[in-house]
Tab-separated table of C-alpha atoms in Angstrom:
chain	number	residue	atom	x	y	z
A	674	MET	CA	-0.130	0.021	0.029
A	675	PRO	CA	1.421	3.155	-0.934
A	676	SER	CA	2.412	5.751	2.192
A	677	CYS	CA	0.067	8.562	0.662
A	678	LEU	CA	-3.059	6.279	0.692
A	679	PHE	CA	-2.191	5.235	4.282
A	680	PHE	CA	-1.798	8.294	5.562
A	681	CYS	CA	-4.927	9.322	3.673
A	682	THR	CA	-7.063	6.586	5.468
A	683	ILE	CA	-5.584	7.472	8.904
A	684	ASN	CA	-6.737	10.925	8.646
A	685	ILE	CA	-10.154	9.778	7.409
A	686	ARG	CA	-10.592	7.452	10.022
A	687	THR	CA	-9.629	10.446	12.571
A	688	ASN	CA	-12.069	12.734	10.910
A	689	ILE	CA	-14.964	10.090	11.324
A	690	ARG	CA	-14.086	9.553	14.817
A	691	GLY	CA	-13.842	13.278	15.512
A	692	GLU	CA	-17.425	13.557	14.097
A	693	ARG	CA	-18.744	10.599	16.080
A	694	LYS	CA	-17.121	12.118	19.083
A	695	LEU	CA	-18.568	15.410	18.684
A	696	ALA	CA	-21.953	13.679	17.992
A	697	LYS	CA	-21.822	11.824	21.145
A	698	LYS	CA	-24.900	12.352	23.618
A	699	LYS	CA	-23.980	13.547	27.497
A	700	THR	CA	-26.749	13.199	30.304
A	701	LYS	CA	-26.958	15.971	32.822
A	702	PHE	CA	-29.164	16.629	35.915
A	703	VAL	CA	-31.254	19.990	36.015
A	704	CYS	CA	-32.865	21.216	39.058
A	705	SER	CA	-36.616	21.718	37.849
A	706	GLY	CA	-36.799	24.451	40.277
A	707	CYS	CA	-33.868	26.793	39.808
A	708	GLY	CA	-32.358	25.283	36.769
A	709	TYR	CA	-29.077	24.283	38.315
A	710	GLU	CA	-26.996	21.932	36.248
A	711	SER	CA	-24.822	19.155	37.730
A	712	ALA	CA	-23.030	16.038	36.154
A	713	LYS	CA	-24.507	13.834	38.644
A	714	TRP	CA	-27.727	13.295	40.587
A	715	MET	CA	-27.968	14.881	43.818
A	716	GLY	CA	-30.936	14.639	46.637
A	717	ARG	CA	-30.482	18.128	47.638
A	718	CYS	CA	-30.126	20.912	44.995
A	719	PRO	CA	-27.127	23.061	45.951
A	720	GLY	CA	-28.874	25.955	44.124
A	721	CYS	CA	-32.262	26.614	45.682
A	722	GLY	CA	-32.123	24.250	48.481
A	723	GLU	CA	-35.042	21.816	47.720
A	724	TRP	CA	-35.140	18.237	47.765
A	725	ASN	CA	-35.995	15.866	44.787
A	726	LYS	CA	-35.977	18.434	41.952
A	727	MET	CA	-33.092	17.086	40.169
A	728	VAL	CA	-34.111	15.384	36.628
A	729	GLU	CA	-32.091	13.762	34.041
A	730	GLU	CA	-31.958	15.318	30.535
A	731	VAL	CA	-29.844	14.612	27.532
A	732	GLU	CA	-27.221	17.389	26.835
A	733	VAL	CA	-26.832	18.515	23.197
A	734	ILE	CA	-23.945	20.756	21.752
A	735	ALA	CA	-25.721	23.566	20.133
A	736	LYS	CA	-24.560	24.307	16.426
A	737	GLY	CA	-24.205	27.725	17.387
A	738	PRO	CA	-25.842	30.295	20.030
A	739	ARG	CA	-29.621	30.199	20.305
A	740	GLY	CA	-32.032	31.961	22.314
A	741	ALA	CA	-30.017	34.997	22.929
A	742	PHE	CA	-30.715	38.329	22.176
A	743	GLN	CA	-28.857	39.150	19.034
A	744	HIS	CA	-27.974	42.825	18.140
A	745	SER	CA	-27.612	43.991	14.261
A	746	ALA	CA	-24.234	43.315	12.856
A	747	THR	CA	-24.246	46.887	11.590
A	748	VAL	CA	-25.128	48.639	14.966
A	749	THR	CA	-22.558	48.804	17.520
A	750	GLN	CA	-23.010	49.695	21.433
A	751	LYS	CA	-20.985	51.943	23.222
A	752	ALA	CA	-21.384	53.046	26.744
A	753	ILE	CA	-22.575	56.626	27.169
A	754	PRO	CA	-23.479	58.616	30.267
A	755	ILE	CA	-26.887	58.396	31.455
A	756	ILE	CA	-27.378	62.134	31.300
A	757	GLN	CA	-27.062	61.771	27.310
A	758	VAL	CA	-29.949	59.223	27.314
A	759	GLU	CA	-33.061	60.745	25.664
A	760	ALA	CA	-35.820	59.618	28.066
A	761	SER	CA	-39.318	58.598	26.419
A	762	GLU	CA	-42.410	56.936	27.467
A	763	GLU	CA	-43.302	53.509	26.517
A	764	SER	CA	-46.024	53.528	24.041
A	765	ARG	CA	-48.882	51.559	25.130
A	766	VAL	CA	-51.749	49.984	23.492
A	767	ALA	CA	-54.760	50.280	25.941
A	768	THR	CA	-57.522	47.620	25.573
A	769	GLU	CA	-61.496	48.146	26.183
A	770	MET	CA	-60.854	46.019	29.491
A	771	GLY	CA	-59.895	48.364	32.022
A	772	GLU	CA	-59.042	45.795	34.796
A	773	LEU	CA	-56.384	44.431	32.517
A	774	ASN	CA	-54.845	47.844	31.789
A	775	ARG	CA	-54.824	48.494	35.353
A	776	VAL	CA	-52.474	45.466	36.010
A	777	LEU	CA	-50.493	46.225	33.141
A	778	GLY	CA	-49.766	49.658	33.872
A	779	GLY	CA	-52.182	51.453	31.353
A	780	GLY	CA	-51.777	49.053	28.641
A	781	ILE	CA	-49.939	46.860	26.580
A	782	VAL	CA	-46.363	47.784	25.736
A	783	PRO	CA	-45.168	46.552	22.273
A	784	GLY	CA	-42.068	44.305	22.161
A	785	SER	CA	-43.001	42.859	25.937
A	786	LEU	CA	-43.035	39.204	26.852
A	787	VAL	CA	-45.983	38.751	29.456
A	788	LEU	CA	-46.498	35.453	31.426
A	789	ILE	CA	-49.613	34.260	33.046
A	790	GLY	CA	-50.138	31.529	35.337
A	791	GLY	CA	-52.975	29.737	37.063
A	792	ASP	CA	-54.531	26.725	38.183
A	793	PRO	CA	-56.262	24.630	35.484
A	794	GLY	CA	-59.679	25.376	34.373
A	795	ILE	CA	-59.560	29.039	36.298
A	796	GLY	CA	-59.774	31.086	32.913
A	797	LYS	CA	-56.854	32.104	31.538
A	798	SER	CA	-57.372	30.911	28.044
A	799	THR	CA	-60.824	32.292	28.338
A	800	LEU	CA	-59.256	35.845	29.033
A	801	LEU	CA	-56.574	35.934	26.465
A	802	LEU	CA	-59.220	35.006	23.790
A	803	GLN	CA	-61.784	37.731	24.804
A	804	VAL	CA	-58.514	40.001	24.647
A	805	SER	CA	-57.427	38.765	21.441
A	806	ALA	CA	-60.948	39.846	20.357
A	807	LEU	CA	-60.937	43.505	21.834
A	808	LEU	CA	-57.579	44.052	19.830
A	809	SER	CA	-58.461	42.324	16.580
A	810	ASN	CA	-61.659	44.643	16.769
A	811	LYS	CA	-59.572	47.590	16.976
A	812	GLY	CA	-57.489	46.788	13.774
A	813	HIS	CA	-54.673	44.987	15.279
A	814	ARG	CA	-53.355	41.779	13.671
A	815	VAL	CA	-53.369	39.083	16.515
A	816	LEU	CA	-51.863	35.275	15.983
A	817	TYR	CA	-53.450	32.958	18.946
A	818	ILE	CA	-51.275	29.829	19.135
A	819	SER	CA	-52.794	27.115	21.023
A	820	GLY	CA	-50.863	23.934	21.536
A	821	GLU	CA	-53.368	21.980	23.804
A	822	GLU	CA	-56.333	22.500	21.378
A	823	SER	CA	-57.341	22.206	17.760
A	824	ILE	CA	-58.217	24.914	15.343
A	825	ARG	CA	-61.857	23.649	15.862
A	826	GLN	CA	-61.870	23.383	19.446
A	827	THR	CA	-60.483	26.926	19.411
A	828	LYS	CA	-63.311	28.215	17.159
A	829	LEU	CA	-66.080	26.399	19.294
A	830	ARG	CA	-64.891	28.088	22.555
A	831	ALA	CA	-64.489	31.482	20.636
A	832	GLU	CA	-68.089	31.408	18.867
A	833	ARG	CA	-69.382	30.581	22.606
A	834	LEU	CA	-67.604	33.761	23.780
A	835	GLY	CA	-68.735	35.657	20.688
A	836	VAL	CA	-65.186	36.304	19.352
A	837	ILE	CA	-65.441	37.084	15.642
A	838	SER	CA	-62.957	39.213	14.190
A	839	GLN	CA	-60.965	38.900	10.544
A	840	GLU	CA	-57.857	40.337	12.255
A	841	LEU	CA	-57.931	37.327	14.527
A	842	TYR	CA	-55.524	34.509	13.144
A	843	ILE	CA	-55.553	30.975	14.882
A	844	TYR	CA	-52.809	28.309	14.733
A	845	SER	CA	-52.395	24.893	16.347
A	846	GLU	CA	-48.672	24.087	16.553
A	847	THR	CA	-46.135	23.438	19.250
A	848	ASN	CA	-42.748	22.968	17.143
A	849	LEU	CA	-41.004	26.427	17.668
A	850	GLU	CA	-39.526	26.541	14.111
A	851	PHE	CA	-43.011	26.390	12.749
A	852	LEU	CA	-44.336	28.914	15.106
A	853	ASN	CA	-41.610	31.014	14.208
A	854	GLN	CA	-42.195	30.622	10.223
A	855	THR	CA	-45.900	31.500	10.958
A	856	ILE	CA	-45.171	34.740	12.900
A	857	GLU	CA	-43.073	35.689	9.832
A	858	GLU	CA	-46.058	34.903	7.503
A	859	VAL	CA	-48.606	37.021	9.547
A	860	GLN	CA	-46.931	39.645	10.734
A	861	PRO	CA	-49.066	40.031	13.482
A	862	LYS	CA	-48.688	42.685	16.168
A	863	PHE	CA	-49.841	40.632	19.336
A	864	VAL	CA	-49.018	36.670	19.657
A	865	ILE	CA	-50.654	34.570	22.352
A	866	VAL	CA	-48.762	31.155	23.110
A	867	ASP	CA	-51.016	28.478	24.833
A	868	SER	CA	-49.185	27.496	26.649
A	869	ILE	CA	-45.286	27.724	26.660
A	870	GLN	CA	-45.292	24.087	28.639
A	871	THR	CA	-46.455	22.288	25.294
A	872	VAL	CA	-43.950	24.007	22.975
A	873	PHE	CA	-40.576	22.288	22.030
A	874	HIS	CA	-37.373	23.223	20.355
A	875	PRO	CA	-36.442	20.748	17.651
A	876	GLU	CA	-32.791	20.774	18.537
A	877	VAL	CA	-33.433	20.339	22.401
A	878	THR	CA	-33.878	16.312	22.713
A	879	SER	CA	-35.435	16.631	26.107
A	880	ALA	CA	-39.326	16.162	26.295
A	881	PRO	CA	-41.675	19.207	26.104
A	882	GLY	CA	-42.106	21.048	29.144
A	883	SER	CA	-39.036	20.147	30.753
A	884	VAL	CA	-36.298	22.740	32.208
A	885	SER	CA	-34.112	22.742	29.005
A	886	GLN	CA	-37.214	23.036	26.442
A	887	VAL	CA	-39.188	26.121	28.606
A	888	ARG	CA	-35.701	27.992	29.058
A	889	GLU	CA	-34.946	27.530	25.315
A	890	CYS	CA	-38.214	28.398	23.868
A	891	THR	CA	-38.840	31.239	26.042
A	892	ALA	CA	-35.344	32.680	25.112
A	893	GLU	CA	-36.270	32.406	21.273
A	894	LEU	CA	-39.782	33.857	21.933
A	895	MET	CA	-38.255	36.855	23.947
A	896	ARG	CA	-35.878	37.522	20.980
A	897	ILE	CA	-38.778	37.254	18.729
A	898	ALA	CA	-40.618	39.805	20.982
A	899	LYS	CA	-37.554	42.158	21.261
A	900	THR	CA	-36.279	42.420	17.881
A	901	LYS	CA	-39.316	42.440	16.004
A	902	GLY	CA	-41.529	44.716	18.768
A	903	ILE	CA	-44.174	42.119	18.889
A	904	ALA	CA	-45.948	41.735	22.616
A	905	ILE	CA	-46.164	38.342	23.122
A	906	PHE	CA	-48.511	36.453	25.856
A	907	LEU	CA	-47.260	33.149	27.266
A	908	VAL	CA	-49.652	30.962	29.583
A	909	GLY	CA	-47.873	28.704	32.173
A	910	HIS	CA	-48.957	25.889	33.996
A	911	VAL	CA	-48.742	25.750	37.723
A	912	THR	CA	-47.557	23.172	40.239
A	913	LYS	CA	-49.323	22.043	43.336
A	914	GLU	CA	-47.510	24.771	45.370
A	915	GLY	CA	-49.347	27.358	43.046
A	916	GLN	CA	-46.114	28.421	41.398
A	917	ILE	CA	-45.449	28.397	37.629
A	918	ALA	CA	-43.887	25.273	36.295
A	919	GLY	CA	-40.489	25.110	35.100
A	920	PRO	CA	-37.305	26.608	36.156
A	921	ARG	CA	-37.507	29.859	38.241
A	922	ILE	CA	-35.391	31.736	35.681
A	923	LEU	CA	-38.589	31.613	33.466
A	924	GLU	CA	-39.923	34.412	35.624
A	925	HIS	CA	-36.787	36.504	35.879
A	926	MET	CA	-36.643	36.164	31.636
A	927	VAL	CA	-40.128	37.927	31.106
A	928	ASP	CA	-41.260	41.537	31.586
A	929	THR	CA	-44.488	40.966	33.538
A	930	VAL	CA	-45.632	38.015	35.435
A	931	LEU	CA	-49.401	37.607	36.470
A	932	TYR	CA	-51.291	35.042	38.505
A	933	PHE	CA	-54.898	34.361	37.783
A	934	GLU	CA	-56.559	33.346	40.840
A	935	GLY	CA	-59.767	32.187	42.372
A	936	GLU	CA	-61.615	29.581	43.773
A	937	ARG	CA	-63.764	26.868	41.555
A	938	HIS	CA	-66.629	27.619	44.438
A	939	HIS	CA	-66.657	31.302	43.654
A	940	ASN	CA	-67.718	33.298	40.215
A	941	HIS	CA	-65.231	35.991	40.810
A	942	ARG	CA	-61.143	35.624	39.514
A	943	ILE	CA	-58.478	37.779	40.597
A	944	LEU	CA	-55.702	39.021	37.962
A	945	ARG	CA	-52.784	39.832	40.339
A	946	SER	CA	-49.298	41.278	39.120
A	947	GLN	CA	-46.437	39.782	40.568
A	948	LYS	CA	-43.387	41.481	38.567
A	949	ASN	CA	-44.129	44.293	36.217
A	950	ARG	CA	-41.036	46.179	34.624
A	951	PHE	CA	-43.483	48.634	33.312
A	952	GLY	CA	-45.690	49.393	36.086
A	953	SER	CA	-46.813	48.660	39.675
A	954	THR	CA	-46.931	45.171	41.252
A	955	ASN	CA	-49.336	46.135	43.520
A	956	GLU	CA	-52.697	46.094	41.286
A	957	ILE	CA	-55.149	43.627	41.008
A	958	ALA	CA	-57.970	42.964	38.465
A	959	ILE	CA	-61.206	41.270	39.480
A	960	PHE	CA	-63.260	39.960	37.070
A	961	GLU	CA	-66.696	37.444	37.351
A	962	MET	CA	-66.663	34.168	35.329
A	963	LEU	CA	-70.044	34.085	33.717
A	964	GLN	CA	-71.685	31.899	30.635
A	965	GLY	CA	-70.483	34.313	28.028
A	966	GLY	CA	-66.653	34.885	29.498
A	967	LEU	CA	-65.237	36.913	31.960
A	968	LYS	CA	-66.776	40.295	33.103
A	969	GLU	CA	-65.250	43.210	34.643
A	970	VAL	CA	-66.116	44.127	38.231
A	971	LEU	CA	-66.047	47.622	38.713
A	972	ASN	CA	-66.920	47.849	42.364
A	973	PRO	CA	-65.342	45.002	43.932
A	974	SER	CA	-66.537	45.930	47.104
A	975	GLU	CA	-70.178	45.387	46.439
A	976	LEU	CA	-69.141	42.064	45.208
A	977	PHE	CA	-67.567	41.056	48.463
A	978	LEU	CA	-69.902	42.561	50.801
A	979	GLN	CA	-73.219	41.544	49.355
A	980	GLU	CA	-73.476	38.340	51.140
A	981	ARG	CA	-72.380	39.582	54.699
A	982	SER	CA	-74.311	38.459	57.565
A	983	GLN	CA	-75.716	41.401	59.526
A	984	GLY	CA	-75.201	41.309	63.343
A	985	ALA	CA	-72.820	38.033	63.524
A	986	ALA	CA	-70.515	38.158	65.980
A	987	GLY	CA	-66.691	37.889	64.618
A	988	SER	CA	-67.243	39.808	61.459
A	989	THR	CA	-65.667	43.197	60.663
A	990	ILE	CA	-65.013	44.940	57.790
A	991	VAL	CA	-61.652	46.717	56.669
A	992	ALA	CA	-60.747	49.137	54.206
A	993	SER	CA	-57.778	47.642	52.349
A	994	MET	CA	-55.624	49.367	49.605
A	995	GLU	CA	-54.981	47.005	46.420
A	996	GLY	CA	-52.563	49.222	44.625
A	997	THR	CA	-54.222	52.492	44.019
A	998	ARG	CA	-57.771	51.218	44.496
A	999	PRO	CA	-59.684	50.982	47.936
A	1000	ILE	CA	-61.372	47.407	48.734
A	1001	LEU	CA	-63.840	46.814	51.601
A	1002	VAL	CA	-63.677	43.339	52.575
A	1003	GLU	CA	-64.822	41.058	55.192
A	1004	ILE	CA	-62.945	39.241	58.160
A	1005	GLN	CA	-64.509	36.704	59.983
A	1006	SER	CA	-63.185	35.042	63.025
A	1007	LEU	CA	-64.299	31.885	65.029
A	1008	VAL	CA	-62.696	31.355	68.321
A	1009	THR	CA	-64.008	28.302	70.655
A	1010	PRO	CA	-62.546	26.620	73.250
A	1011	THR	CA	-60.173	23.464	72.826
A	1012	SER	CA	-60.254	20.136	74.470
A	1013	PHE	CA	-56.495	19.909	73.511
A	1014	ASN	CA	-53.265	21.183	75.098
A	1015	TYR	CA	-52.192	23.094	72.022
A	1016	PRO	CA	-54.667	25.319	70.698
A	1017	LYS	CA	-55.234	25.623	66.882
A	1018	ARG	CA	-54.724	28.594	64.846
A	1019	MET	CA	-55.665	28.543	61.184
A	1020	ALA	CA	-55.681	31.400	58.866
A	1021	THR	CA	-57.189	31.626	55.218
A	1022	GLY	CA	-56.493	35.018	53.262
A	1023	VAL	CA	-54.273	36.522	56.099
A	1024	ASP	CA	-51.087	35.549	57.020
A	1025	GLN	CA	-51.299	33.082	59.956
A	1026	ASN	CA	-48.266	34.189	61.978
A	1027	ARG	CA	-49.822	37.777	62.294
A	1028	VAL	CA	-52.735	36.130	63.684
A	1029	GLN	CA	-50.831	34.761	66.257
A	1030	LEU	CA	-48.822	38.072	66.897
A	1031	LEU	CA	-52.238	39.720	67.254
A	1032	MET	CA	-53.584	37.095	69.455
A	1033	ALA	CA	-50.535	37.360	71.990
A	1034	VAL	CA	-51.014	41.047	71.939
A	1035	LEU	CA	-54.298	40.615	73.128
A	1036	GLU	CA	-53.443	38.158	75.810
A	1037	LYS	CA	-50.478	40.672	77.067
A	1038	ARG	CA	-52.097	44.158	76.687
A	1039	MET	CA	-55.732	43.308	77.338
A	1040	GLY	CA	-55.641	40.441	79.478
A	1041	LEU	CA	-57.758	38.023	77.507
A	1042	MET	CA	-57.172	34.437	78.234
A	1043	LEU	CA	-56.835	33.065	74.480
A	1044	GLN	CA	-54.382	30.343	75.333
A	1045	ALA	CA	-57.246	27.819	75.401
A	1046	GLN	CA	-59.173	28.964	72.655
A	1047	ASP	CA	-58.995	27.623	69.244
A	1048	ALA	CA	-58.935	30.460	66.530
A	1049	TYR	CA	-59.798	30.309	62.815
A	1050	ILE	CA	-59.828	33.328	60.826
A	1051	LYS	CA	-60.599	33.566	57.089
A	1052	VAL	CA	-61.246	36.640	54.673
A	1053	ALA	CA	-64.527	36.285	52.985
A	1054	GLY	CA	-64.433	35.838	49.106
A	1055	GLY	CA	-61.199	34.074	48.783
A	1056	VAL	CA	-59.325	37.673	49.113
A	1057	LYS	CA	-55.474	37.389	50.001
A	1058	LEU	CA	-54.757	40.441	52.448
A	1059	ASP	CA	-51.243	40.984	53.233
A	1060	GLU	CA	-50.815	44.957	54.364
A	1061	PRO	CA	-50.286	46.065	58.199
A	1062	ALA	CA	-53.530	48.407	57.934
A	1063	ILE	CA	-55.706	45.051	58.483
A	1064	ASP	CA	-54.483	44.627	61.937
A	1065	LEU	CA	-56.935	46.412	63.889
A	1066	ALA	CA	-59.930	44.780	61.924
A	1067	VAL	CA	-58.660	41.359	62.717
A	1068	LEU	CA	-57.969	41.940	65.768
A	1069	THR	CA	-61.525	43.268	66.657
A	1070	SER	CA	-63.130	40.057	64.991
A	1071	ILE	CA	-61.091	37.736	67.144
A	1072	VAL	CA	-62.460	39.951	70.105
A	1073	SER	CA	-65.970	39.943	68.695
A	1074	SER	CA	-66.173	36.034	68.418
A	1075	PHE	CA	-64.457	35.533	71.568
A	1076	LYS	CA	-66.768	37.778	73.629
A	1077	ASP	CA	-69.843	36.731	71.549
A	1078	GLN	CA	-70.512	40.276	70.731
A	1079	ALA	CA	-71.440	41.599	67.314
A	1080	VAL	CA	-69.772	45.238	66.142
A	1081	ARG	CA	-72.000	47.432	64.402
A	1082	ALA	CA	-72.783	46.551	60.884
A	1083	THR	CA	-71.903	50.049	59.826
A	1084	ASP	CA	-68.281	50.141	61.599
A	1085	CYS	CA	-65.319	49.709	59.432
A	1086	PHE	CA	-61.535	49.649	60.917
A	1087	VAL	CA	-58.453	50.755	59.750
A	1088	GLY	CA	-55.061	50.698	61.478
A	1089	GLU	CA	-51.628	48.926	61.877
A	1090	VAL	CA	-51.236	47.514	65.427
A	1091	GLY	CA	-47.561	47.451	67.263
A	1092	LEU	CA	-46.637	44.862	70.122
A	1093	THR	CA	-47.039	47.590	72.773
A	1094	GLY	CA	-50.776	48.033	71.900
A	1095	GLU	CA	-50.669	51.105	70.005
A	1096	VAL	CA	-52.522	51.793	66.668
A	1097	ARG	CA	-50.009	53.207	64.086
A	1098	ARG	CA	-50.536	55.413	61.336
A	1099	VAL	CA	-51.422	53.853	57.684
A	1100	SER	CA	-51.180	55.371	54.172
A	1101	ARG	CA	-53.915	56.732	51.810
A	1102	ILE	CA	-56.480	57.129	54.681
A	1103	GLU	CA	-58.443	59.328	52.768
A	1104	GLN	CA	-59.377	57.264	49.926
A	1105	ARG	CA	-60.153	54.385	52.616
A	1106	VAL	CA	-62.663	56.768	54.181
A	1107	ILE	CA	-64.134	57.870	51.195
A	1108	GLU	CA	-64.810	54.449	49.784
A	1109	ALA	CA	-66.626	53.174	53.482
A	1110	ALA	CA	-68.872	56.470	53.257
A	1111	LYS	CA	-69.959	55.420	49.340
A	1112	LEU	CA	-71.183	52.056	50.584
A	1113	GLY	CA	-73.060	53.264	53.530
A	1114	PHE	CA	-70.912	52.999	56.701
A	1115	LYS	CA	-71.670	55.429	59.491
A	1116	ARG	CA	-68.158	54.680	61.945
A	1117	VAL	CA	-64.579	54.338	60.559
A	1118	PHE	CA	-62.129	53.767	63.219
A	1119	ILE	CA	-58.803	54.827	62.267
A	1120	PRO	CA	-55.403	55.880	63.924
A	1121	THR	CA	-55.195	59.165	65.809
A	1122	SER	CA	-52.310	60.246	63.893
A	1123	ASN	CA	-54.099	59.670	60.843
A	1124	ILE	CA	-56.666	62.536	61.748
A	1125	GLY	CA	-55.682	66.065	60.319
A	1126	GLY	CA	-54.749	67.609	57.110
A	1127	TRP	CA	-57.677	66.242	54.993
A	1128	ASP	CA	-61.425	66.747	55.129
A	1129	PHE	CA	-63.973	64.167	56.210
A	1130	PRO	CA	-66.853	62.902	53.957
A	1131	GLN	CA	-70.181	63.835	55.059
A	1132	GLY	CA	-72.552	61.571	56.756
A	1133	ILE	CA	-69.624	59.357	58.215
A	1134	GLU	CA	-68.055	59.732	61.906
A	1135	ILE	CA	-64.411	59.379	62.171
A	1136	ILE	CA	-63.200	57.861	65.383
A	1137	GLY	CA	-59.588	58.342	66.360
A	1138	VAL	CA	-57.728	55.597	68.643
A	1139	GLU	CA	-54.526	55.519	69.952
A	1140	THR	CA	-54.364	52.148	71.481
A	1141	ILE	CA	-56.461	48.808	70.955
A	1142	LYS	CA	-58.122	49.436	74.337
A	1143	ASP	CA	-59.322	52.533	72.796
A	1144	ALA	CA	-60.786	51.033	70.089
A	1145	LEU	CA	-62.216	47.665	72.013
A	1146	ASN	CA	-64.025	50.042	74.221
A	1147	ALA	CA	-65.662	51.977	71.823
A	1148	CYS	CA	-66.954	48.771	70.277
A	1149	PHE	CA	-67.848	46.730	73.142
A	1150	ARG	CA	-70.219	46.973	76.073
A	1151	GLU	CA	-67.729	45.535	78.352
A	1152	LEU	CA	-64.150	44.080	78.421
């Protein structure tokens, strides 16, 4: 055999072996909670500290960088002083759904990536299909991509909701490459992907919904949104703990994270903002689920108080602030003697640790023996309250049930309670009192430090209290 042919054969084999070596697949273990990667399985993730979150996936060497935001080759970015940057307001597209505009910060920002999560059947697809109809009726082209339903199923649901528009396009596909091609063809202004857990990247060998798939698909959709100026809505599944399924980095990648909450036994739904780069995260939107779809609730206080029991012990009303809007909500308490050594403390809609703290204040400052009492506290209507201004209402509700004495049905309570029993100042007291006056309340208990500097509404009595003893003595006959 000639020497040249011999060396040529060796080189060919070497190249072939090299190609096979590059094509060799490797396995890795990825945490489904935070996305931490490891070469071996571990019971506890070093990144987030969660147990049994490591899942096995196949690692594939990409042909090139994908998913990352690519700048144009003709544009060079340079660092400049911040005073030279021209500030401009983000142009928004306002829908005819005022509650959604409130949560988004005034409307939809072009080029934004919005993630909406919620329990199965809560109404995420219904909400986005109604939003698609409102946008398309205003002349905006909308592409609704469904990975869980066929085109006919989406059409039947659209007919039930009365969604008919020439500018609304429906597409059923889960392959990310085909989705990208369809977006290039349709050239929409808004895109809805239902859901992100069903979309898969063909270059990633793991199953749809895995950590790698969700991360890569979201990164590619983010690139499309930023480079083309398309507002994209993603529907995300949630785990049994109520968090969005997939890696935690998913919520960091998007611009806005919305949670659609509600109970199956109630018709109302709450859309809450957990993250918003273009607005406040304190706003909520309230809807009512009807046969024809979701309907906005313009006055949520009437909705939460319409089934209130008059003259019931353990029931109080608090004026809570949700973003820029005051909402009146009923707090119910049930305090009953226990036959066990350790009494129960259960709370729904309010932090249980805060309930235990307030009960300890009552025992220390008011001398109420609550150590042998079970306490159950609930916020009626399925609302979750987390601001300090609800302390006085929760505390009064507990005492009302313990003494079996009902407070006046026209009383409202606002105030933060300290560990020494003082009632502290709260924010936006004027808006809270005005909302209580609109709904027919006659007395409002507020901190004394909040009195002054504003005009009281007519027909309502303002009672300033400095301590919880002042408030309880004004409510109950004897303590």
